[in-house]
Short mmCIF file of N, CA and C in Angstrom, two decimals:
data_model
loop_
_atom_site.label_atom_id
_atom_site.label_comp_id
_atom_site.label_asym_id
_atom_site.label_seq_id
_atom_site.Cartn_x
_atom_site.Cartn_y
_atom_site.Cartn_z
N UNK A 1 30.57 -18.94 17.54
CA UNK A 1 30.97 -18.74 18.91
C UNK A 1 29.75 -18.47 19.79
N UNK A 2 28.84 -17.68 19.28
CA UNK A 2 27.67 -17.30 20.07
C UNK A 2 26.81 -18.53 20.36
N UNK A 3 26.60 -19.35 19.36
CA UNK A 3 25.78 -20.55 19.53
C UNK A 3 26.44 -21.51 20.51
N UNK A 4 27.75 -21.66 20.41
CA UNK A 4 28.48 -22.54 21.31
C UNK A 4 28.37 -22.07 22.75
N UNK A 5 28.54 -20.77 22.97
CA UNK A 5 28.43 -20.23 24.33
C UNK A 5 27.03 -20.45 24.90
N UNK A 6 26.02 -20.22 24.09
CA UNK A 6 24.65 -20.41 24.56
C UNK A 6 24.36 -21.89 24.84
N UNK A 7 24.90 -22.77 24.02
CA UNK A 7 24.72 -24.21 24.25
C UNK A 7 25.43 -24.64 25.53
N UNK A 8 26.62 -24.11 25.78
CA UNK A 8 27.34 -24.45 27.01
C UNK A 8 26.58 -23.95 28.23
N UNK A 9 26.00 -22.76 28.17
CA UNK A 9 25.20 -22.25 29.28
C UNK A 9 24.01 -23.16 29.53
N UNK A 10 23.36 -23.62 28.47
CA UNK A 10 22.21 -24.50 28.61
C UNK A 10 22.61 -25.80 29.30
N UNK A 11 23.73 -26.39 28.89
CA UNK A 11 24.20 -27.62 29.53
C UNK A 11 24.55 -27.40 31.00
N UNK A 12 25.22 -26.29 31.29
CA UNK A 12 25.57 -25.96 32.68
C UNK A 12 24.31 -25.75 33.52
N UNK A 13 23.34 -25.06 32.97
CA UNK A 13 22.10 -24.80 33.70
C UNK A 13 21.37 -26.11 33.99
N UNK A 14 21.30 -26.99 33.00
CA UNK A 14 20.63 -28.28 33.22
C UNK A 14 21.35 -29.11 34.26
N UNK A 15 22.69 -29.07 34.24
CA UNK A 15 23.46 -29.81 35.25
C UNK A 15 23.21 -29.24 36.64
N UNK A 16 23.18 -27.90 36.76
CA UNK A 16 22.91 -27.27 38.06
C UNK A 16 21.48 -27.55 38.52
N UNK A 17 20.55 -27.58 37.59
CA UNK A 17 19.16 -27.89 37.93
C UNK A 17 19.05 -29.33 38.44
N UNK A 18 19.71 -30.25 37.77
CA UNK A 18 19.72 -31.65 38.20
C UNK A 18 20.38 -31.77 39.57
N UNK A 19 21.47 -31.05 39.80
CA UNK A 19 22.14 -31.08 41.09
C UNK A 19 21.22 -30.54 42.20
N UNK A 20 20.48 -29.48 41.91
CA UNK A 20 19.56 -28.93 42.89
C UNK A 20 18.45 -29.93 43.23
N UNK A 21 17.98 -30.67 42.24
CA UNK A 21 16.95 -31.67 42.48
C UNK A 21 17.50 -32.83 43.31
N UNK A 22 18.71 -33.29 42.98
CA UNK A 22 19.32 -34.42 43.69
C UNK A 22 19.59 -34.05 45.15
N UNK A 23 20.08 -32.84 45.40
CA UNK A 23 20.44 -32.42 46.76
C UNK A 23 19.27 -31.79 47.50
N UNK A 24 18.09 -31.76 46.88
CA UNK A 24 16.88 -31.22 47.49
C UNK A 24 17.05 -29.75 47.90
N UNK A 25 17.69 -28.98 47.03
CA UNK A 25 17.87 -27.54 47.24
C UNK A 25 16.84 -26.78 46.40
N UNK A 26 16.80 -25.48 46.58
CA UNK A 26 15.89 -24.65 45.81
C UNK A 26 16.29 -24.62 44.33
N UNK A 27 15.28 -24.49 43.49
CA UNK A 27 15.55 -24.53 42.04
C UNK A 27 15.89 -23.17 41.46
N UNK A 28 15.77 -22.11 42.23
CA UNK A 28 16.10 -20.79 41.71
C UNK A 28 14.87 -20.13 41.10
N UNK A 29 15.07 -18.91 40.68
CA UNK A 29 13.96 -18.14 40.12
C UNK A 29 13.69 -18.48 38.67
N UNK A 30 12.55 -18.02 38.17
CA UNK A 30 12.18 -18.33 36.78
C UNK A 30 13.02 -17.57 35.75
N UNK A 31 13.74 -16.54 36.18
CA UNK A 31 14.55 -15.76 35.23
C UNK A 31 16.00 -16.19 35.17
N UNK A 32 16.39 -17.19 35.96
CA UNK A 32 17.80 -17.60 36.01
C UNK A 32 18.29 -18.06 34.64
N UNK A 33 17.56 -18.96 34.01
CA UNK A 33 18.01 -19.46 32.70
C UNK A 33 17.98 -18.38 31.62
N UNK A 34 16.86 -17.66 31.42
CA UNK A 34 16.87 -16.66 30.34
C UNK A 34 17.85 -15.52 30.59
N UNK A 35 18.03 -15.11 31.85
CA UNK A 35 18.98 -14.04 32.13
C UNK A 35 20.41 -14.51 31.85
N UNK A 36 20.72 -15.73 32.24
CA UNK A 36 22.05 -16.28 31.95
C UNK A 36 22.27 -16.45 30.46
N UNK A 37 21.25 -16.91 29.77
CA UNK A 37 21.35 -17.09 28.32
C UNK A 37 21.58 -15.76 27.63
N UNK A 38 20.86 -14.73 28.06
CA UNK A 38 21.04 -13.40 27.49
C UNK A 38 22.45 -12.87 27.78
N UNK A 39 22.92 -13.09 29.00
CA UNK A 39 24.27 -12.64 29.36
C UNK A 39 25.33 -13.34 28.51
N UNK A 40 25.21 -14.66 28.36
CA UNK A 40 26.17 -15.40 27.54
C UNK A 40 26.09 -14.98 26.08
N UNK A 41 24.88 -14.74 25.58
CA UNK A 41 24.71 -14.30 24.21
C UNK A 41 25.41 -12.96 23.97
N UNK A 42 25.14 -11.99 24.85
CA UNK A 42 25.72 -10.65 24.68
C UNK A 42 27.23 -10.66 24.87
N UNK A 43 27.72 -11.41 25.87
CA UNK A 43 29.16 -11.46 26.11
C UNK A 43 29.89 -12.12 24.95
N UNK A 44 29.37 -13.24 24.46
CA UNK A 44 30.05 -13.92 23.36
C UNK A 44 29.94 -13.11 22.06
N UNK A 45 28.85 -12.40 21.87
CA UNK A 45 28.73 -11.54 20.70
C UNK A 45 29.74 -10.40 20.78
N UNK A 46 29.87 -9.80 21.96
CA UNK A 46 30.85 -8.72 22.13
C UNK A 46 32.27 -9.23 21.92
N UNK A 47 32.58 -10.41 22.45
CA UNK A 47 33.93 -10.98 22.26
C UNK A 47 34.20 -11.24 20.78
N UNK A 48 33.20 -11.76 20.09
CA UNK A 48 33.38 -12.05 18.66
C UNK A 48 33.62 -10.78 17.87
N UNK A 49 32.83 -9.76 18.14
CA UNK A 49 32.92 -8.51 17.37
C UNK A 49 34.16 -7.69 17.75
N UNK A 50 34.48 -7.64 19.04
CA UNK A 50 35.56 -6.76 19.50
C UNK A 50 36.94 -7.41 19.51
N UNK A 51 37.02 -8.72 19.64
CA UNK A 51 38.33 -9.36 19.75
C UNK A 51 38.60 -10.39 18.65
N UNK A 52 37.72 -11.37 18.50
CA UNK A 52 37.99 -12.46 17.56
C UNK A 52 38.00 -11.98 16.10
N UNK A 53 36.96 -11.25 15.71
CA UNK A 53 36.89 -10.80 14.32
C UNK A 53 38.04 -9.88 13.93
N UNK A 54 38.34 -8.83 14.73
CA UNK A 54 39.46 -7.97 14.32
C UNK A 54 40.79 -8.73 14.23
N UNK A 55 41.03 -9.63 15.18
CA UNK A 55 42.30 -10.37 15.17
C UNK A 55 42.41 -11.25 13.93
N UNK A 56 41.34 -11.96 13.59
CA UNK A 56 41.41 -12.85 12.43
C UNK A 56 41.41 -12.07 11.12
N UNK A 57 40.64 -11.00 11.05
CA UNK A 57 40.57 -10.22 9.81
C UNK A 57 41.90 -9.51 9.52
N UNK A 58 42.49 -8.90 10.54
CA UNK A 58 43.78 -8.22 10.34
C UNK A 58 44.86 -9.23 9.99
N UNK A 59 44.86 -10.38 10.67
CA UNK A 59 45.85 -11.42 10.38
C UNK A 59 45.70 -11.93 8.95
N UNK A 60 44.48 -12.13 8.51
CA UNK A 60 44.26 -12.60 7.14
C UNK A 60 44.75 -11.57 6.13
N UNK A 61 44.45 -10.29 6.40
CA UNK A 61 44.90 -9.23 5.49
C UNK A 61 46.41 -9.12 5.43
N UNK A 62 47.06 -9.18 6.60
CA UNK A 62 48.53 -9.10 6.61
C UNK A 62 49.18 -10.32 5.95
N UNK A 63 48.63 -11.49 6.22
CA UNK A 63 49.19 -12.70 5.60
C UNK A 63 49.03 -12.66 4.08
N UNK A 64 47.91 -12.16 3.62
CA UNK A 64 47.70 -12.06 2.18
C UNK A 64 48.62 -11.01 1.57
N UNK A 65 48.77 -9.87 2.24
CA UNK A 65 49.61 -8.78 1.73
C UNK A 65 51.06 -9.21 1.62
N UNK A 66 51.56 -9.91 2.64
CA UNK A 66 52.96 -10.33 2.63
C UNK A 66 53.15 -11.76 2.13
N UNK A 67 52.09 -12.35 1.57
CA UNK A 67 52.11 -13.68 0.96
C UNK A 67 52.69 -14.72 1.91
N UNK A 68 52.09 -14.81 3.08
CA UNK A 68 52.50 -15.79 4.09
C UNK A 68 51.47 -16.91 4.15
N UNK A 69 51.91 -18.07 4.62
CA UNK A 69 51.02 -19.22 4.72
C UNK A 69 50.07 -19.07 5.90
N UNK A 70 49.16 -20.03 6.03
CA UNK A 70 48.20 -19.96 7.12
C UNK A 70 48.86 -20.15 8.49
N UNK A 71 50.02 -20.80 8.52
CA UNK A 71 50.73 -20.96 9.79
C UNK A 71 51.17 -19.59 10.31
N UNK A 72 51.66 -18.75 9.42
CA UNK A 72 52.01 -17.38 9.81
C UNK A 72 50.77 -16.61 10.21
N UNK A 73 49.68 -16.88 9.53
CA UNK A 73 48.44 -16.19 9.83
C UNK A 73 47.99 -16.51 11.26
N UNK A 74 48.19 -17.74 11.71
CA UNK A 74 47.83 -18.11 13.08
C UNK A 74 48.69 -17.32 14.07
N UNK A 75 50.00 -17.26 13.82
CA UNK A 75 50.89 -16.53 14.71
C UNK A 75 50.55 -15.04 14.75
N UNK A 76 50.27 -14.46 13.60
CA UNK A 76 49.89 -13.04 13.53
C UNK A 76 48.58 -12.82 14.29
N UNK A 77 47.64 -13.73 14.12
CA UNK A 77 46.35 -13.62 14.78
C UNK A 77 46.51 -13.65 16.30
N UNK A 78 47.34 -14.55 16.81
CA UNK A 78 47.57 -14.64 18.25
C UNK A 78 48.25 -13.38 18.75
N UNK A 79 49.21 -12.85 17.99
CA UNK A 79 49.88 -11.61 18.38
C UNK A 79 48.92 -10.43 18.45
N UNK A 80 48.07 -10.30 17.46
CA UNK A 80 47.08 -9.21 17.45
C UNK A 80 46.09 -9.39 18.60
N UNK A 81 45.70 -10.63 18.85
CA UNK A 81 44.79 -10.94 19.94
C UNK A 81 45.40 -10.55 21.29
N UNK A 82 46.69 -10.84 21.46
CA UNK A 82 47.39 -10.46 22.69
C UNK A 82 47.44 -8.93 22.82
N UNK A 83 47.70 -8.25 21.72
CA UNK A 83 47.74 -6.80 21.74
C UNK A 83 46.37 -6.20 22.10
N UNK A 84 45.30 -6.77 21.56
CA UNK A 84 43.96 -6.30 21.89
C UNK A 84 43.64 -6.52 23.37
N UNK A 85 44.08 -7.65 23.92
CA UNK A 85 43.89 -7.90 25.35
C UNK A 85 44.67 -6.89 26.19
N UNK A 86 45.88 -6.61 25.78
CA UNK A 86 46.70 -5.64 26.52
C UNK A 86 46.05 -4.26 26.50
N UNK A 87 45.56 -3.86 25.34
CA UNK A 87 44.87 -2.57 25.23
C UNK A 87 43.64 -2.55 26.14
N UNK A 88 42.89 -3.65 26.14
CA UNK A 88 41.69 -3.72 26.99
C UNK A 88 42.06 -3.61 28.47
N UNK A 89 43.15 -4.27 28.87
CA UNK A 89 43.57 -4.21 30.27
C UNK A 89 44.00 -2.81 30.65
N UNK A 90 44.67 -2.12 29.75
CA UNK A 90 45.16 -0.78 30.06
C UNK A 90 44.04 0.26 30.01
N UNK A 91 43.05 0.05 29.16
CA UNK A 91 41.99 1.04 28.98
C UNK A 91 40.87 0.86 30.00
N UNK A 92 40.44 -0.38 30.17
CA UNK A 92 39.30 -0.64 31.05
C UNK A 92 39.78 -0.58 32.49
N UNK A 93 39.16 0.31 33.24
CA UNK A 93 39.52 0.46 34.65
C UNK A 93 38.27 0.24 35.48
N UNK A 94 38.13 -0.99 35.92
CA UNK A 94 36.97 -1.32 36.73
C UNK A 94 37.08 -0.67 38.10
N UNK A 95 38.24 -0.80 38.71
CA UNK A 95 38.47 -0.25 40.03
C UNK A 95 39.84 0.42 40.01
N UNK A 96 39.91 1.73 40.15
CA UNK A 96 41.20 2.42 40.04
C UNK A 96 42.20 2.02 41.12
N UNK A 97 41.74 1.39 42.20
CA UNK A 97 42.67 0.99 43.26
C UNK A 97 43.38 -0.32 42.95
N UNK A 98 42.92 -1.06 41.92
CA UNK A 98 43.57 -2.32 41.55
C UNK A 98 44.88 -1.99 40.84
N UNK A 99 45.99 -2.53 41.35
CA UNK A 99 47.28 -2.21 40.72
C UNK A 99 47.39 -2.78 39.30
N UNK A 100 48.26 -2.14 38.51
CA UNK A 100 48.44 -2.55 37.12
C UNK A 100 48.91 -4.00 37.01
N UNK A 101 49.78 -4.44 37.91
CA UNK A 101 50.28 -5.82 37.86
C UNK A 101 49.15 -6.82 38.01
N UNK A 102 48.18 -6.51 38.86
CA UNK A 102 47.04 -7.41 39.05
C UNK A 102 46.14 -7.41 37.82
N UNK A 103 45.94 -6.24 37.22
CA UNK A 103 45.13 -6.17 36.00
C UNK A 103 45.81 -6.91 34.86
N UNK A 104 47.15 -6.82 34.78
CA UNK A 104 47.88 -7.54 33.73
C UNK A 104 47.79 -9.05 33.95
N UNK A 105 47.81 -9.49 35.20
CA UNK A 105 47.67 -10.92 35.50
C UNK A 105 46.29 -11.42 35.07
N UNK A 106 45.26 -10.65 35.38
CA UNK A 106 43.90 -11.02 34.99
C UNK A 106 43.78 -11.02 33.46
N UNK A 107 44.33 -9.99 32.81
CA UNK A 107 44.29 -9.93 31.35
C UNK A 107 45.03 -11.08 30.70
N UNK A 108 46.19 -11.44 31.25
CA UNK A 108 46.95 -12.58 30.73
C UNK A 108 46.20 -13.89 30.89
N UNK A 109 45.56 -14.05 32.03
CA UNK A 109 44.77 -15.26 32.26
C UNK A 109 43.61 -15.34 31.27
N UNK A 110 42.91 -14.22 31.08
CA UNK A 110 41.81 -14.20 30.11
C UNK A 110 42.31 -14.45 28.69
N UNK A 111 43.50 -13.93 28.38
CA UNK A 111 44.09 -14.17 27.05
C UNK A 111 44.29 -15.66 26.83
N UNK A 112 44.91 -16.34 27.79
CA UNK A 112 45.18 -17.77 27.62
C UNK A 112 43.89 -18.59 27.61
N UNK A 113 42.90 -18.18 28.39
CA UNK A 113 41.62 -18.89 28.37
C UNK A 113 40.88 -18.70 27.05
N UNK A 114 41.14 -17.60 26.36
CA UNK A 114 40.46 -17.31 25.09
C UNK A 114 41.19 -17.84 23.87
N UNK A 115 42.33 -18.49 24.04
CA UNK A 115 43.05 -19.00 22.88
C UNK A 115 42.29 -20.13 22.18
N UNK A 116 41.64 -20.99 22.94
CA UNK A 116 40.89 -22.09 22.32
C UNK A 116 39.68 -21.56 21.54
N UNK A 117 38.86 -20.66 22.15
CA UNK A 117 37.76 -20.10 21.34
C UNK A 117 38.26 -19.31 20.12
N UNK A 118 39.41 -18.63 20.27
CA UNK A 118 39.98 -17.92 19.13
C UNK A 118 40.34 -18.90 18.02
N UNK A 119 40.95 -20.02 18.40
CA UNK A 119 41.30 -21.04 17.41
C UNK A 119 40.07 -21.59 16.70
N UNK A 120 39.02 -21.86 17.46
CA UNK A 120 37.78 -22.33 16.85
C UNK A 120 37.20 -21.29 15.90
N UNK A 121 37.22 -20.03 16.33
CA UNK A 121 36.71 -18.95 15.48
C UNK A 121 37.55 -18.85 14.21
N UNK A 122 38.87 -18.95 14.34
CA UNK A 122 39.76 -18.83 13.19
C UNK A 122 39.50 -19.95 12.19
N UNK A 123 39.37 -21.19 12.69
CA UNK A 123 39.12 -22.32 11.78
C UNK A 123 37.76 -22.19 11.11
N UNK A 124 36.76 -21.70 11.84
CA UNK A 124 35.44 -21.48 11.22
C UNK A 124 35.52 -20.42 10.12
N UNK A 125 36.27 -19.35 10.39
CA UNK A 125 36.43 -18.30 9.38
C UNK A 125 37.16 -18.85 8.15
N UNK A 126 38.18 -19.67 8.37
CA UNK A 126 38.89 -20.27 7.24
C UNK A 126 37.98 -21.21 6.46
N UNK A 127 37.14 -21.95 7.17
CA UNK A 127 36.20 -22.84 6.50
C UNK A 127 35.20 -22.07 5.65
N UNK A 128 34.75 -20.93 6.15
CA UNK A 128 33.82 -20.10 5.37
C UNK A 128 34.49 -19.54 4.12
N UNK A 129 35.76 -19.16 4.25
CA UNK A 129 36.49 -18.67 3.07
C UNK A 129 36.65 -19.76 2.02
N UNK A 130 36.96 -20.96 2.47
CA UNK A 130 37.11 -22.08 1.53
C UNK A 130 35.78 -22.39 0.87
N UNK A 131 34.70 -22.41 1.65
CA UNK A 131 33.37 -22.66 1.07
C UNK A 131 33.01 -21.59 0.05
N UNK A 132 33.33 -20.35 0.36
CA UNK A 132 33.06 -19.25 -0.57
C UNK A 132 33.82 -19.45 -1.87
N UNK A 133 35.09 -19.83 -1.79
CA UNK A 133 35.90 -20.03 -2.99
C UNK A 133 35.39 -21.21 -3.81
N UNK A 134 34.98 -22.28 -3.13
CA UNK A 134 34.46 -23.46 -3.84
C UNK A 134 33.15 -23.11 -4.54
N UNK A 135 32.26 -22.41 -3.86
CA UNK A 135 30.99 -22.02 -4.47
C UNK A 135 31.21 -21.10 -5.66
N UNK A 136 32.13 -20.17 -5.53
CA UNK A 136 32.45 -19.27 -6.63
C UNK A 136 32.97 -20.05 -7.84
N UNK A 137 33.85 -21.02 -7.57
CA UNK A 137 34.40 -21.85 -8.65
C UNK A 137 33.30 -22.67 -9.32
N UNK A 138 32.41 -23.26 -8.52
CA UNK A 138 31.32 -24.06 -9.09
C UNK A 138 30.36 -23.21 -9.91
N UNK A 139 30.04 -22.02 -9.43
CA UNK A 139 29.15 -21.15 -10.19
C UNK A 139 29.78 -20.72 -11.50
N UNK A 140 31.08 -20.46 -11.49
CA UNK A 140 31.77 -20.10 -12.73
C UNK A 140 31.76 -21.25 -13.72
N UNK A 141 31.86 -22.48 -13.23
CA UNK A 141 31.84 -23.65 -14.13
C UNK A 141 30.45 -23.92 -14.67
N UNK A 142 29.41 -23.58 -13.89
CA UNK A 142 28.05 -23.86 -14.33
C UNK A 142 27.49 -22.80 -15.27
N UNK A 143 28.08 -21.62 -15.28
CA UNK A 143 27.62 -20.58 -16.18
C UNK A 143 27.90 -20.97 -17.62
N UNK A 144 26.95 -20.70 -18.51
CA UNK A 144 27.20 -21.04 -19.91
C UNK A 144 28.30 -20.14 -20.49
N UNK A 145 29.11 -20.75 -21.32
CA UNK A 145 30.20 -20.01 -21.97
C UNK A 145 29.64 -19.21 -23.13
N UNK A 146 30.16 -18.00 -23.30
CA UNK A 146 29.75 -17.17 -24.44
C UNK A 146 30.57 -17.56 -25.65
N UNK A 147 29.89 -17.72 -26.77
CA UNK A 147 30.61 -18.03 -28.00
C UNK A 147 31.21 -16.76 -28.58
N UNK A 148 32.43 -16.87 -28.99
CA UNK A 148 33.15 -15.70 -29.55
C UNK A 148 32.92 -15.61 -31.05
N UNK A 149 31.86 -16.13 -31.55
CA UNK A 149 31.67 -16.26 -32.96
C UNK A 149 30.96 -15.25 -33.65
#
């Protein structure tokens, strides 16, 4: 997720730079790209650690405990993700004068916008689990067998 966010910022920055050149506008300061890259890096890292990872890890644990398929795991993951967004909306108070209904609307919008990155994160996590299991199986097959003799 972090690499993808940083790559998207780089593409956006290059497009904006090209647009500034075409329209003969100012190119901006020398810190625009690195500051934006740092912001995207930190924001995507925080999202991964605080929202994506807990949602996928808890969903995987619950699905394994109750012996549910990966389809159930997706539904559980989305439910936990929605709950984490709701908690964030209720806890984080940027401006105390903003009514709760407006904060819930913003939180709901952010939830729906984050479903695609959550899906990508979930599939990457599943791919890593499969790779881990395959490597473990291959290493067990390559180890020499002990003779019981």
